[in-house]
Short mmCIF file of C-alpha atoms in Angstrom, two decimals:
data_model
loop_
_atom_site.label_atom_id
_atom_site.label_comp_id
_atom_site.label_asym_id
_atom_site.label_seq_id
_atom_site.Cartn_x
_atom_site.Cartn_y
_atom_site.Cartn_z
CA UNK A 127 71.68 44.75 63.94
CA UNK A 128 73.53 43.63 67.20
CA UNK A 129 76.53 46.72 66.35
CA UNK A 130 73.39 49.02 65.84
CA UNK A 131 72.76 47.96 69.01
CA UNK A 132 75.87 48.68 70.96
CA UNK A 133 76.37 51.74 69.31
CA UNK A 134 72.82 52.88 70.44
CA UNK A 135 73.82 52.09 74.27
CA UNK A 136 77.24 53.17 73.54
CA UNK A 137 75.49 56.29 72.67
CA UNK A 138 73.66 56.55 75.76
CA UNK A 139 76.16 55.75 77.80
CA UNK A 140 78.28 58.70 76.73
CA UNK A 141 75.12 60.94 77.13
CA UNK A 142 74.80 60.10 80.65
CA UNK A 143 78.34 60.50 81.05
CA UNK A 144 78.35 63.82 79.71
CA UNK A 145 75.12 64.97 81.58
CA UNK A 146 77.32 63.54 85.29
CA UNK A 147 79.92 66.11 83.69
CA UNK A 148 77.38 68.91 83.52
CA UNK A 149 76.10 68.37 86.90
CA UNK A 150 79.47 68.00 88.24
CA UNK A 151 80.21 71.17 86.11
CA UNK A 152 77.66 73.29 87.49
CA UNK A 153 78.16 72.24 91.47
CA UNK A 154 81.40 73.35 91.05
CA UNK A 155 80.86 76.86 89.26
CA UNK A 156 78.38 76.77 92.41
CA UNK A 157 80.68 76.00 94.81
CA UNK A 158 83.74 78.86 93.23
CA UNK A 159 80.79 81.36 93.10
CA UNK A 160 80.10 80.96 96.97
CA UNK A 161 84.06 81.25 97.79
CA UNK A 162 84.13 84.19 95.41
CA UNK A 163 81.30 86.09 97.19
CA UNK A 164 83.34 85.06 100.33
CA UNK A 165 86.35 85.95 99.69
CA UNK A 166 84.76 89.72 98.92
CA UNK A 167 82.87 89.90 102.21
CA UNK A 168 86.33 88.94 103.95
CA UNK A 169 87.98 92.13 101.95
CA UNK A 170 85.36 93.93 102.82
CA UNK A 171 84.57 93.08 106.68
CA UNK A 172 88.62 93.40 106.84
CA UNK A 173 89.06 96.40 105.28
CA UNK A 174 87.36 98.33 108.23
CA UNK A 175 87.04 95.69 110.84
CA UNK A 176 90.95 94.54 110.75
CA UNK A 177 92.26 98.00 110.47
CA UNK A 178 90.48 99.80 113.22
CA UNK A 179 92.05 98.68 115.91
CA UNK A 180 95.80 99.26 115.04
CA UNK A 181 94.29 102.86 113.99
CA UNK A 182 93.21 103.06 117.68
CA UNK A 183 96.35 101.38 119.00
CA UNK A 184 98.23 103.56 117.04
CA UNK A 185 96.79 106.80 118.09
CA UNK A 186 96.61 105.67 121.88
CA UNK A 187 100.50 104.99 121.68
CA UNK A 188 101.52 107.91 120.29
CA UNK A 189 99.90 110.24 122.73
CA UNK A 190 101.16 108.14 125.12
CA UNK A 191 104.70 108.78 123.91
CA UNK A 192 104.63 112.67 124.34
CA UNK A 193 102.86 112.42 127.89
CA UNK A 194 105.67 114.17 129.63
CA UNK A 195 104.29 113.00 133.39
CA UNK A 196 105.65 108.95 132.00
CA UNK A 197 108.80 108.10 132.44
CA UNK A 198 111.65 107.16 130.06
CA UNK A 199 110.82 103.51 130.67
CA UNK A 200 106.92 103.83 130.41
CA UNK A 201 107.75 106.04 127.08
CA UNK A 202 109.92 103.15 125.38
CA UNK A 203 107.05 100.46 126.14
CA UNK A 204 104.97 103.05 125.14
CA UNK A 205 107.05 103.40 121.53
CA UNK A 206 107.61 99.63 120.98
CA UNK A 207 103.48 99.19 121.14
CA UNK A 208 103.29 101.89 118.90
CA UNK A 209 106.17 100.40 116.34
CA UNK A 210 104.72 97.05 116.49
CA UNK A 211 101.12 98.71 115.94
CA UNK A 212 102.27 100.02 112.71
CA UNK A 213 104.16 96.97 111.31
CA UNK A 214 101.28 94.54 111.90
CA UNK A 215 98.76 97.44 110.25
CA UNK A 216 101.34 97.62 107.11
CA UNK A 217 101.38 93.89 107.21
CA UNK A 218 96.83 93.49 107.19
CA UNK A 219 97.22 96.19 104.37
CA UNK A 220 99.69 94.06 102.15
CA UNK A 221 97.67 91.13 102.20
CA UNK A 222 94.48 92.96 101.77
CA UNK A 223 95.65 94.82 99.03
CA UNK A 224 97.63 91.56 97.44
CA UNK A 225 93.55 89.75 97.97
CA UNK A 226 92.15 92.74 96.24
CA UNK A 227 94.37 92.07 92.79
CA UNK A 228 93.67 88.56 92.91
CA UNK A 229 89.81 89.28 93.87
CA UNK A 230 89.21 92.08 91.29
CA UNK A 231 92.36 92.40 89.46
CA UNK A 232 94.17 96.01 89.18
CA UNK A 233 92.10 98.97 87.84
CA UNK A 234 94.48 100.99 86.08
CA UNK A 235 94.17 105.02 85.71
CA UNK A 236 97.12 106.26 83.07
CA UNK A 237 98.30 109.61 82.89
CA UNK A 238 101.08 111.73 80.64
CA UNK A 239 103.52 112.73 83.42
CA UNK A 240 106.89 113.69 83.80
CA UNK A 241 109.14 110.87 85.14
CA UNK A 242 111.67 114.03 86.59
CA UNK A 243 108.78 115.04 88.44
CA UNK A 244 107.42 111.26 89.91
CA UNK A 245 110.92 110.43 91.43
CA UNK A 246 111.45 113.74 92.70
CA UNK A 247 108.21 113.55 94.63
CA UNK A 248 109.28 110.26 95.57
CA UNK A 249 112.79 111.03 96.89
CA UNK A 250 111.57 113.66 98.56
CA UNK A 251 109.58 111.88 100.75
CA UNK A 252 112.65 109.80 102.66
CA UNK A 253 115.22 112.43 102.16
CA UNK A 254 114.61 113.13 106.30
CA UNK A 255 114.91 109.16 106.62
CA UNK A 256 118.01 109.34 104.50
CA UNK A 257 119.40 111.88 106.36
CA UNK A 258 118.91 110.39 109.64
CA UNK A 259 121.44 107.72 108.52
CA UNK A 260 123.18 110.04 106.92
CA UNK A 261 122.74 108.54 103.91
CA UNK A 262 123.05 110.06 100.10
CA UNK A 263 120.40 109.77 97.27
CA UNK A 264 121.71 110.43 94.03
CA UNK A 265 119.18 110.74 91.17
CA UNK A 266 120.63 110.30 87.39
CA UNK A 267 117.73 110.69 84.76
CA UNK A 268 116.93 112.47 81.83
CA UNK A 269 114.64 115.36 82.50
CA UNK A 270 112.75 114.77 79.51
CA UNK A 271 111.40 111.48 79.43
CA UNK A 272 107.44 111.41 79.09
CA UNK A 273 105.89 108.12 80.50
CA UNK A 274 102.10 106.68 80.55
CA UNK A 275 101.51 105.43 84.07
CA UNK A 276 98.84 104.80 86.66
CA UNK A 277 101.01 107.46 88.87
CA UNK A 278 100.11 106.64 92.55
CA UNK A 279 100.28 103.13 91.61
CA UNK A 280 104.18 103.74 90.16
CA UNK A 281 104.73 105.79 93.00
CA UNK A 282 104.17 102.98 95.41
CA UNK A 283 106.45 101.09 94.01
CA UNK A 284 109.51 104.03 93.94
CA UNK A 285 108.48 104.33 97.49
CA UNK A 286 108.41 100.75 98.22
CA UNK A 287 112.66 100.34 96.59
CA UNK A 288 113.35 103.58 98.34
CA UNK A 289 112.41 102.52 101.80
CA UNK A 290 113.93 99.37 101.17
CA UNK A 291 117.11 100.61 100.45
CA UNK A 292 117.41 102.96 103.11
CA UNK A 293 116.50 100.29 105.19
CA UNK A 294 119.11 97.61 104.49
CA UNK A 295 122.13 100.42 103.82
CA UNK A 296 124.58 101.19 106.54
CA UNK A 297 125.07 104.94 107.75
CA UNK A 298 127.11 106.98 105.25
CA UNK A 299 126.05 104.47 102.50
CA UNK A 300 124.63 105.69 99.09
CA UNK A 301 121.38 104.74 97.15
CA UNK A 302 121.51 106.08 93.30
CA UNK A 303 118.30 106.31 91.07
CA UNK A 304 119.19 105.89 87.76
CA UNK A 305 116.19 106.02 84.93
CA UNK A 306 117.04 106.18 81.51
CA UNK A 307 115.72 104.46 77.99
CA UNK A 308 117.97 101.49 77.20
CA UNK A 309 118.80 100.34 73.73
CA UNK A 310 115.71 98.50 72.80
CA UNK A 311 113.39 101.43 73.44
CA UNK A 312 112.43 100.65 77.03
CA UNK A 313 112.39 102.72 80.27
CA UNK A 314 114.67 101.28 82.56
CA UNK A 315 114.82 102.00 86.23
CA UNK A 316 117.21 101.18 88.76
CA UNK A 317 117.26 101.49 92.47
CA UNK A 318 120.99 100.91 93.82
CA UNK A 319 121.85 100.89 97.40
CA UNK A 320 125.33 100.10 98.83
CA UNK A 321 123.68 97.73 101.64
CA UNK A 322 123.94 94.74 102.77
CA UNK A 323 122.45 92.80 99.99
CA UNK A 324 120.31 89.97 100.19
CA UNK A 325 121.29 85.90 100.63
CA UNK A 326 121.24 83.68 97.36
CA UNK A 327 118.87 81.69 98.56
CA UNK A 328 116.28 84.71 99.37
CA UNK A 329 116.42 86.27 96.22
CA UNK A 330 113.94 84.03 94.71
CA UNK A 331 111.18 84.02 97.21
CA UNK A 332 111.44 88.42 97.13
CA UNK A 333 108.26 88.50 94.69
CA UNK A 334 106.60 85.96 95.72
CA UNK A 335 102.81 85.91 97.44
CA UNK A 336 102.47 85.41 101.25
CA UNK A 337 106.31 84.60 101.54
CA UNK A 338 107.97 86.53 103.44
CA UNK A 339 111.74 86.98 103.62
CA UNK A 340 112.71 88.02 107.32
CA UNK A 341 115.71 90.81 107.54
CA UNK A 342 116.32 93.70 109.60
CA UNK A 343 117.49 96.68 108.79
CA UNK A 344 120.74 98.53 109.73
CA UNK A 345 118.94 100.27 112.08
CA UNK A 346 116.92 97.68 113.44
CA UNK A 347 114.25 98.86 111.22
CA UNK A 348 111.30 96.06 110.82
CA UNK A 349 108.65 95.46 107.78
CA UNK A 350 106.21 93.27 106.64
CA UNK A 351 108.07 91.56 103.54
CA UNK A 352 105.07 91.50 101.18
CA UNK A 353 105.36 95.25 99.88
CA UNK A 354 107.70 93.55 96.63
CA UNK A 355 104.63 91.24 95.98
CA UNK A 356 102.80 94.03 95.60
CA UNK A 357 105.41 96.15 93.48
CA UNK A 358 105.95 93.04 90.84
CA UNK A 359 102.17 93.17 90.29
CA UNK A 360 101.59 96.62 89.74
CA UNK A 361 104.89 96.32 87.07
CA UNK A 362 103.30 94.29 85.65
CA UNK A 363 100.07 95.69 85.18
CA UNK A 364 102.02 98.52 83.43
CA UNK A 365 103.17 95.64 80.88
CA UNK A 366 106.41 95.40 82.74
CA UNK A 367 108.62 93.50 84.87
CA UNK A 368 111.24 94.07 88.00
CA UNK A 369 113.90 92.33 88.71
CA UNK A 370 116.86 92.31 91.57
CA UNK A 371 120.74 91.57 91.33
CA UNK A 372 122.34 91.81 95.13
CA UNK A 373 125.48 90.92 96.57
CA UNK A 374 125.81 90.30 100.47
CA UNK A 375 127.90 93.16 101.78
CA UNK A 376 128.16 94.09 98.18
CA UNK A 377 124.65 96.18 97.89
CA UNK A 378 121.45 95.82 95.64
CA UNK A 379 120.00 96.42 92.27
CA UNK A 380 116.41 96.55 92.23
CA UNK A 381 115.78 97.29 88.12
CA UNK A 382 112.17 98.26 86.48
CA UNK A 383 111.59 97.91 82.79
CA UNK A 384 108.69 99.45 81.47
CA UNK A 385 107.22 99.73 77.45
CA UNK A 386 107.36 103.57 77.06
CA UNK A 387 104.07 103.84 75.46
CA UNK A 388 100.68 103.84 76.58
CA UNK A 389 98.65 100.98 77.52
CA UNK A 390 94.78 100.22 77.48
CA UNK A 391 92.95 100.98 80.94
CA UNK A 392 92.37 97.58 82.91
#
């Protein structure tokens, strides 16, 4: 009778243990709920309210910049607001797009394309930014590889290792594009620059969120650091993964691997 007994309160003591978990439980699924919803009324308050501004700073700076009645002085002020406009707006639209894949994950829209065709359009875009530093791309890829992509979201990220290694390669250097499928049936993408490679000890903290690794470029050039964040997640997305090799004064080796078959739609 007396172990009936204890097992009855035992009993009951577990059940009011378990209903403190629920309640416990549900303030917290509360509590993430109300950060959720507030987290999405930041990206969307920021989206506009963040970005206006710069737009307005931006525009404002760059009129100001062909007004031939300024001076050469007045017109470099008028420049450096305009340059630092455009590196804080890149730097609100890295985190608000890095918010947006943790908010609501990464939509994905595949397409058949031609991967000729994607890094042509791509190189194409800084060949006037290569030239400036006189500066050779070299493209090596087979015309006939077929790949299923989200395409402006691959894009980004050719865009995103091309300006980088324009950036960080001297004048008369050489970046080389090289795409190709490797021996176990992957597409494999490098972007190689003859820069000024990156420090040991940066390497690891390139892909990493809200870390930023401060460098120049060559030129002086400036960026926000987060736009490799952003590439590692949309490779991902695709199923794949980036990596880097780099050397200081030795250049860098940005490589993509992708599966070369189609994935579902996130």
């Amino acid at each position: 009778e007396i172990e009936r007994e204890k097992l009855i309160q035992k009993l009951a003591e577990t059940n009011d243990e378990l209903e403190r978990s629920n309640e416990e439980l549900e303030k917290t699924n509360t509590e993430l709920l109300r950060l959720s919803k507030m987290k999405d009324d930041f990206l969307a308050i920021a989206s506009h309210d963040l970005r206006a501004p710069f737009n307005g700073i931006l525009g404002a700076s760059e009129l100001l910049s062909l007004d031939e009645t300024l001076t050469e002085r007045q017109k470099t002020f008028a420049s450096i607001i305009h340059n630092s406009a455009k590196i804080q707006l890149q730097y609100v639209d890295d985190i608000l797009e890095i918010l947006r894949f943790e908010s609501e994950g990464i939509k994905m829209n595949y397409e058949s394309a031609e991967l000729d065709k994607i890094i042509e359009d791509c190189v194409s875009i800084f060949q006037i930014l290569a030239m400036n530093k006189n500066i050779e791309i070299l493209v090596e890829t087979n015309k006939e590889i077929m790949i299923e992509v989200d395409v402006p979201k691959f894009s980004q990220v050719l865009n995103n290792l091309l300006s980088n290694a324009i950036k960080f390669t001297h004048n008369g250097g050489k970046i080389i594009l090289r795409a190709f499928e490797n021996s176990q049936g992957y597409l494999e993408i490098h972007v190689i620059d003859s820069g000024i490679g990156i420090p040991p000890d940066k390497v690891e903290n390139l892909f990493k969120s809200y870390q930023q690794v401060h460098q120049s470029g060559t030129a002086g050039e400036k960026g926000t650091g987060l736009g490799l964040t952003v590439c590692k997640k949309m490779i991902e997305a695709h199923g794949g993964n980036i990596s880097v090799k780099s050397e200081i004064n030795n250049g860098t080796d940005f490589t993509i691997t992708l599966p070369l078959k189609k994935r579902d739609s996130g």
